[in-house]
CSV table of C-alpha atoms and ligand atoms in Angstrom, one decimal:
chain,number,residue,atom,x,y,z
A,1,MET,CA,111.4,98.0,114.7
A,2,ILE,CA,114.6,98.6,112.8
A,3,GLU,CA,117.8,100.1,114.2
A,4,PHE,CA,121.1,100.6,112.4
A,5,ARG,CA,123.9,101.6,114.7
A,6,GLN,CA,127.2,102.7,113.1
A,7,VAL,CA,126.7,100.2,110.3
A,8,GLU,CA,129.5,99.8,107.8
A,9,LYS,CA,129.5,97.7,104.8
A,10,HIS,CA,132.2,96.9,102.2
A,11,TYR,CA,132.1,95.1,98.9
A,12,GLY,CA,135.7,94.2,98.8
A,13,ASP,CA,137.6,97.5,98.8
A,14,PHE,CA,134.4,99.5,98.1
A,15,HIS,CA,132.9,101.1,101.2
A,16,VAL,CA,129.3,101.0,100.2
A,17,LEU,CA,127.6,101.9,103.5
A,18,GLN,CA,129.4,104.4,105.8
A,19,GLY,CA,128.4,105.1,109.4
A,20,ILE,CA,124.7,104.4,109.0
A,21,ASN,CA,122.5,105.3,111.9
A,22,LEU,CA,118.8,104.9,111.4
A,23,ARG,CA,115.8,104.0,113.5
A,24,VAL,CA,112.4,103.1,112.1
A,25,GLU,CA,109.6,102.9,114.6
A,26,GLN,CA,106.6,100.6,114.4
A,27,GLY,CA,104.1,101.9,112.0
A,28,GLU,CA,106.5,104.4,110.5
A,29,VAL,CA,107.0,104.9,106.7
A,30,VAL,CA,110.5,105.9,105.9
A,31,VAL,CA,111.3,106.8,102.3
A,32,VAL,CA,114.9,106.5,101.1
A,33,VAL,CA,115.9,108.6,98.2
A,34,GLY,CA,119.2,109.5,96.5
A,35,PRO,CA,121.2,109.1,93.4
A,36,SER,CA,121.8,105.8,91.7
A,37,GLY,CA,124.7,103.9,93.3
A,38,SER,CA,124.4,105.7,96.7
A,39,GLY,CA,123.7,102.5,98.5
A,40,LYS,CA,119.9,102.5,98.9
A,41,SER,CA,119.3,98.9,97.8
A,42,THR,CA,122.3,97.7,99.9
A,43,LEU,CA,120.8,99.4,102.9
A,44,LEU,CA,117.5,97.7,102.4
A,45,ARG,CA,119.0,94.3,101.7
A,46,CYS,CA,121.0,94.4,104.9
A,47,ILE,CA,117.7,94.5,106.9
A,48,ASN,CA,116.9,90.9,106.0
A,49,ARG,CA,120.5,89.9,105.6
A,50,LEU,CA,120.4,89.5,101.8
A,51,GLU,CA,123.7,91.4,102.4
A,52,SER,CA,125.7,91.1,105.5
A,53,ILE,CA,127.1,94.1,107.2
A,54,THR,CA,130.9,94.5,107.9
A,55,SER,CA,130.6,96.2,111.3
A,56,GLY,CA,128.2,97.9,113.6
A,57,GLU,CA,124.8,96.7,114.8
A,58,LEU,CA,121.5,96.1,113.1
A,59,VAL,CA,118.5,95.1,115.2
A,60,VAL,CA,115.2,94.2,113.5
A,61,GLY,CA,112.2,93.4,115.6
A,62,GLY,CA,114.4,92.6,118.5
A,63,ALA,CA,116.7,90.3,116.6
A,64,LYS,CA,120.4,91.0,116.1
A,65,ILE,CA,120.9,90.8,112.3
A,66,HIS,CA,124.6,91.3,112.6
A,67,ASP,CA,124.9,88.3,114.9
A,68,SER,CA,125.6,85.1,112.9
A,69,ARG,CA,123.8,83.1,115.6
A,70,THR,CA,120.5,84.8,114.8
A,71,ASP,CA,118.0,82.5,113.0
A,72,ILE,CA,117.6,84.7,109.9
A,73,ASN,CA,114.9,82.6,108.4
A,74,LYS,CA,112.7,83.3,111.4
A,75,VAL,CA,113.4,87.1,111.0
A,76,ARG,CA,112.8,86.9,107.3
A,77,ARG,CA,109.3,85.5,107.8
A,78,LYS,CA,108.4,88.8,109.4
A,79,ILE,CA,109.8,90.9,106.6
A,80,GLY,CA,108.1,91.2,103.2
A,81,MET,CA,110.2,92.5,100.3
A,82,VAL,CA,109.0,93.9,97.0
A,83,PHE,CA,111.6,94.4,94.2
A,84,GLN,CA,111.7,96.4,91.0
A,85,HIS,CA,111.3,93.3,88.9
A,86,PHE,CA,108.4,91.6,90.7
A,87,ASN,CA,110.3,88.2,90.9
A,88,LEU,CA,107.2,86.1,90.6
A,89,TYR,CA,107.5,82.5,89.7
A,90,PRO,CA,106.5,82.4,86.0
A,91,HIS,CA,105.3,78.8,85.9
A,92,LYS,CA,103.0,79.2,88.8
A,93,LYS,CA,99.6,80.7,88.8
A,94,VAL,CA,99.1,84.0,90.7
A,95,ILE,CA,97.4,82.2,93.7
A,96,GLU,CA,100.2,79.6,93.9
A,97,ASN,CA,102.8,82.4,93.9
A,98,ILE,CA,101.1,83.7,97.0
A,99,THR,CA,100.4,80.5,98.8
A,100,LEU,CA,103.8,78.9,98.3
A,101,ALA,CA,105.6,80.6,101.2
A,102,PRO,CA,102.8,80.4,103.8
A,103,ILE,CA,102.5,76.6,103.1
A,104,LYS,CA,106.2,75.9,103.1
A,105,ALA,CA,107.5,78.3,105.7
A,106,LEU,CA,104.6,78.7,108.0
A,107,GLY,CA,103.0,75.3,107.6
A,108,VAL,CA,99.6,76.7,106.8
A,109,SER,CA,97.2,74.3,105.1
A,110,LYS,CA,96.6,74.7,101.4
A,111,ARG,CA,93.0,75.6,101.9
A,112,GLU,CA,93.7,78.3,104.5
A,113,ALA,CA,96.6,79.7,102.5
A,114,GLU,CA,94.3,80.0,99.5
A,115,GLU,CA,91.6,81.8,101.5
A,116,THR,CA,94.2,84.2,102.8
A,117,ALA,CA,95.6,84.7,99.3
A,118,MET,CA,92.2,85.6,98.0
A,119,LEU,CA,91.8,88.2,100.7
A,120,TYR,CA,95.0,89.9,99.8
A,121,LEU,CA,94.3,89.6,96.1
A,122,GLU,CA,91.0,91.4,96.8
A,123,LYS,CA,92.9,94.0,98.9
A,124,VAL,CA,95.2,94.8,96.0
A,125,GLY,CA,92.3,94.7,93.5
A,126,ILE,CA,93.0,91.7,91.4
A,127,ALA,CA,91.1,88.8,92.8
A,128,ASP,CA,89.9,88.0,89.3
A,129,LYS,CA,93.5,87.2,88.3
A,130,ALA,CA,94.0,84.4,90.9
A,131,HIS,CA,94.2,81.7,88.3
A,132,SER,CA,96.1,83.5,85.6
A,133,TYR,CA,99.9,83.2,85.1
A,134,PRO,CA,102.1,86.2,85.7
A,135,SER,CA,102.8,86.6,82.0
A,136,GLN,CA,99.1,87.2,81.4
A,137,LEU,CA,99.2,90.2,83.7
A,138,SER,CA,100.3,93.8,83.2
A,139,GLY,CA,103.4,95.0,85.0
A,140,GLY,CA,101.2,96.9,87.5
A,141,GLN,CA,99.1,93.8,88.2
A,142,GLN,CA,102.2,91.7,88.6
A,143,GLN,CA,103.6,94.1,91.1
A,144,ARG,CA,100.4,94.1,93.0
A,145,VAL,CA,100.6,90.3,93.1
A,146,ALA,CA,104.1,90.7,94.5
A,147,ILE,CA,102.8,92.9,97.3
A,148,ALA,CA,100.0,90.5,98.1
A,149,ARG,CA,102.6,87.7,98.2
A,150,GLY,CA,104.5,89.7,100.8
A,151,LEU,CA,101.4,90.5,102.8
A,152,ALA,CA,100.3,86.8,102.9
A,153,MET,CA,103.2,86.1,105.2
A,154,LYS,CA,101.6,88.6,107.7
A,155,PRO,CA,104.9,90.5,108.0
A,156,ASP,CA,105.7,93.2,110.6
A,157,ILE,CA,107.8,95.1,108.1
A,158,MET,CA,107.5,95.7,104.3
A,159,LEU,CA,110.5,96.7,102.3
A,160,PHE,CA,110.1,98.2,98.8
A,161,ASP,CA,113.0,98.6,96.4
A,162,GLU,CA,111.9,100.9,93.6
A,163,PRO,CA,108.6,99.1,93.2
A,164,THR,CA,107.4,101.3,90.3
A,165,SER,CA,110.6,101.9,88.4
A,166,ALA,CA,110.1,99.1,85.9
A,167,LEU,CA,106.4,100.0,85.2
A,168,ASP,CA,104.9,101.9,82.4
A,169,PRO,CA,103.9,105.3,83.6
A,170,GLU,CA,100.1,104.6,83.6
A,171,MET,CA,100.6,101.7,86.0
A,172,VAL,CA,102.6,103.5,88.6
A,173,GLY,CA,99.5,105.0,90.3
A,174,GLU,CA,97.8,101.7,91.0
A,175,VAL,CA,100.8,100.3,92.8
A,176,LEU,CA,101.4,103.5,94.8
A,177,ASP,CA,97.7,103.5,95.8
A,178,VAL,CA,98.1,100.0,97.2
A,179,MET,CA,101.2,101.1,99.1
A,180,ARG,CA,99.5,104.2,100.3
A,181,ALA,CA,96.6,102.1,101.7
A,182,LEU,CA,99.1,99.9,103.5
A,183,ALA,CA,100.8,102.8,105.1
A,184,ARG,CA,97.5,104.2,106.3
A,185,GLU,CA,96.8,100.8,108.0
A,186,GLY,CA,99.9,101.3,110.0
A,187,MET,CA,102.4,98.9,108.3
A,188,THR,CA,106.0,99.6,109.0
A,189,MET,CA,107.6,100.4,105.7
A,190,VAL,CA,110.9,101.3,104.2
A,191,VAL,CA,110.5,102.4,100.6
A,192,VAL,CA,113.3,103.2,98.1
A,193,THR,CA,111.7,105.2,95.4
A,194,HIS,CA,112.1,108.1,92.9
A,195,GLU,CA,108.4,108.9,93.3
A,196,MET,CA,108.8,112.2,95.1
A,197,GLY,CA,105.0,112.8,95.2
A,198,PHE,CA,104.6,109.5,97.2
A,199,ALA,CA,107.5,110.5,99.5
A,200,ARG,CA,105.9,113.9,100.1
A,201,ASP,CA,102.4,112.5,100.9
A,202,VAL,CA,103.1,109.2,102.6
A,203,ALA,CA,106.5,109.3,104.3
A,204,ASP,CA,106.8,110.1,108.0
A,205,ARG,CA,110.5,110.7,107.3
A,206,VAL,CA,112.6,111.0,104.2
A,207,VAL,CA,116.2,109.8,104.3
A,208,PHE,CA,118.6,111.1,101.6
A,209,MET,CA,121.6,109.0,100.8
A,210,ASP,CA,124.7,110.0,98.8
A,211,LYS,CA,127.9,108.0,98.4
A,212,GLY,CA,127.0,105.4,101.1
A,213,ARG,CA,126.0,107.9,103.7
A,214,ILE,CA,122.8,109.2,105.1
A,215,VAL,CA,123.3,112.9,104.3
A,216,GLU,CA,120.0,114.2,105.4
A,217,GLU,CA,117.0,112.9,107.3
A,218,SER,CA,113.9,115.0,107.9
A,219,VAL,CA,110.1,115.2,107.6
A,220,PRO,CA,109.0,115.5,104.0
A,221,GLU,CA,107.8,119.0,104.3
A,222,ALA,CA,111.2,120.2,105.5
A,223,PHE,CA,113.1,118.0,103.0
A,224,PHE,CA,111.2,119.2,100.0
A,225,THR,CA,110.9,122.8,100.8
A,226,GLU,CA,114.2,123.6,102.5
A,227,PRO,CA,116.8,120.8,102.2
A,228,ARG,CA,119.8,121.6,104.3
A,229,GLU,CA,122.4,119.8,102.4
A,230,GLU,CA,123.8,121.1,99.1
A,231,ARG,CA,123.8,117.5,97.7
A,232,ALA,CA,120.1,117.1,98.6
A,233,LYS,CA,119.3,120.4,96.9
A,234,LEU,CA,121.1,119.4,93.7
A,235,PHE,CA,119.3,116.0,93.8
A,236,LEU,CA,115.9,117.6,94.1
A,237,GLN,CA,116.6,120.1,91.3
A,238,ARG,CA,117.3,117.1,89.1
A,239,VAL,CA,114.3,114.9,90.0
A,240,LEU,CA,111.5,117.5,90.7
B,1,ADP,P1,121.5,102.2,94.8
B,1,ADP,O1,120.4,101.2,95.1
B,1,ADP,O2,121.4,103.5,95.6
B,1,ADP,O3,121.5,102.5,93.3
B,1,ADP,P2,123.3,100.0,95.5
B,1,ADP,O4,123.1,99.8,96.9
B,1,ADP,O5,122.6,99.1,94.5
B,1,ADP,O6,122.9,101.6,95.2
B,1,ADP,O7,124.8,100.1,95.1
B,1,ADP,C1,125.7,100.9,95.7
B,1,ADP,C2,127.1,100.7,95.1
B,1,ADP,O8,127.6,99.4,95.5
B,1,ADP,C3,127.1,100.8,93.6
B,1,ADP,O9,128.3,101.6,93.3
B,1,ADP,C4,127.2,99.4,93.2
B,1,ADP,O10,127.9,99.3,92.0
B,1,ADP,C5,127.9,98.7,94.3
B,1,ADP,N1,127.5,97.3,94.5
B,1,ADP,C6,126.2,96.9,94.6
B,1,ADP,N2,126.2,95.6,94.8
B,1,ADP,C7,127.5,95.1,94.7
B,1,ADP,C8,128.1,93.9,94.8
B,1,ADP,N3,127.4,92.7,95.0
B,1,ADP,N4,129.5,93.8,94.7
B,1,ADP,C9,130.2,94.9,94.5
B,1,ADP,N5,129.7,96.2,94.4
B,1,ADP,C10,128.3,96.3,94.5
B,2,MG,MG1,118.9,100.3,94.0
């Protein structure tokens, strides 16, 4: 579903991604962990070309993301992204936040888009908030709206960039539960998170990044009980 081959990325003189090789199979959940500034967000943002890569190859759902001739909008429709700060439209009701893209980008009728939106709102447990504005919702509820919005495009891949980092602690669980359910249903997911419990339970693989490189990649059991790399050990000592 996603394959990085020898991907390099620079921000000017700064070499932010170095020799990245990574494959994500359909239905796999890959959790990316690592210190702040290690390039996790950049890695994620390259997948839907919110950032372009400097060299190497990046193939997503069969499309060459590194090739400027690729119709990136077509690829993006198949990729949902959830950010730390929800990024909902504040002046639109919850349901409008969800129906906007399907109506505009997929040409779905308003009525059908609203029906689909309600299904996903039920799925994330907040159908009763459909006609509220984002500001009337808690952080956890807003993030669940953001997930429903991503799902309403019927994506093949969902990307999550620290989806719970901006939430009050008591709301983290409700968002992780939604993500857990999604993983169980077989969604292909790449998740950047500091929630090590989630990584341990849900990830098929954990990828540890440091200073722009993938330093270690293993199944959660191995990563959490016997990390091979010194940097991974130090990181785990700090976060666990
Ligand atoms: P992480 O998500 O792991 O914290 P990021 O991918 O956000 O790391 O950033 C990796 C490094 O790249 C950081 O040192 C950051 O300052 C730098 N960086 C991120 N975005 C830009 C940018 N647009 N221009 C220049 N440097 C950037
Ligand atoms: Mg980040």
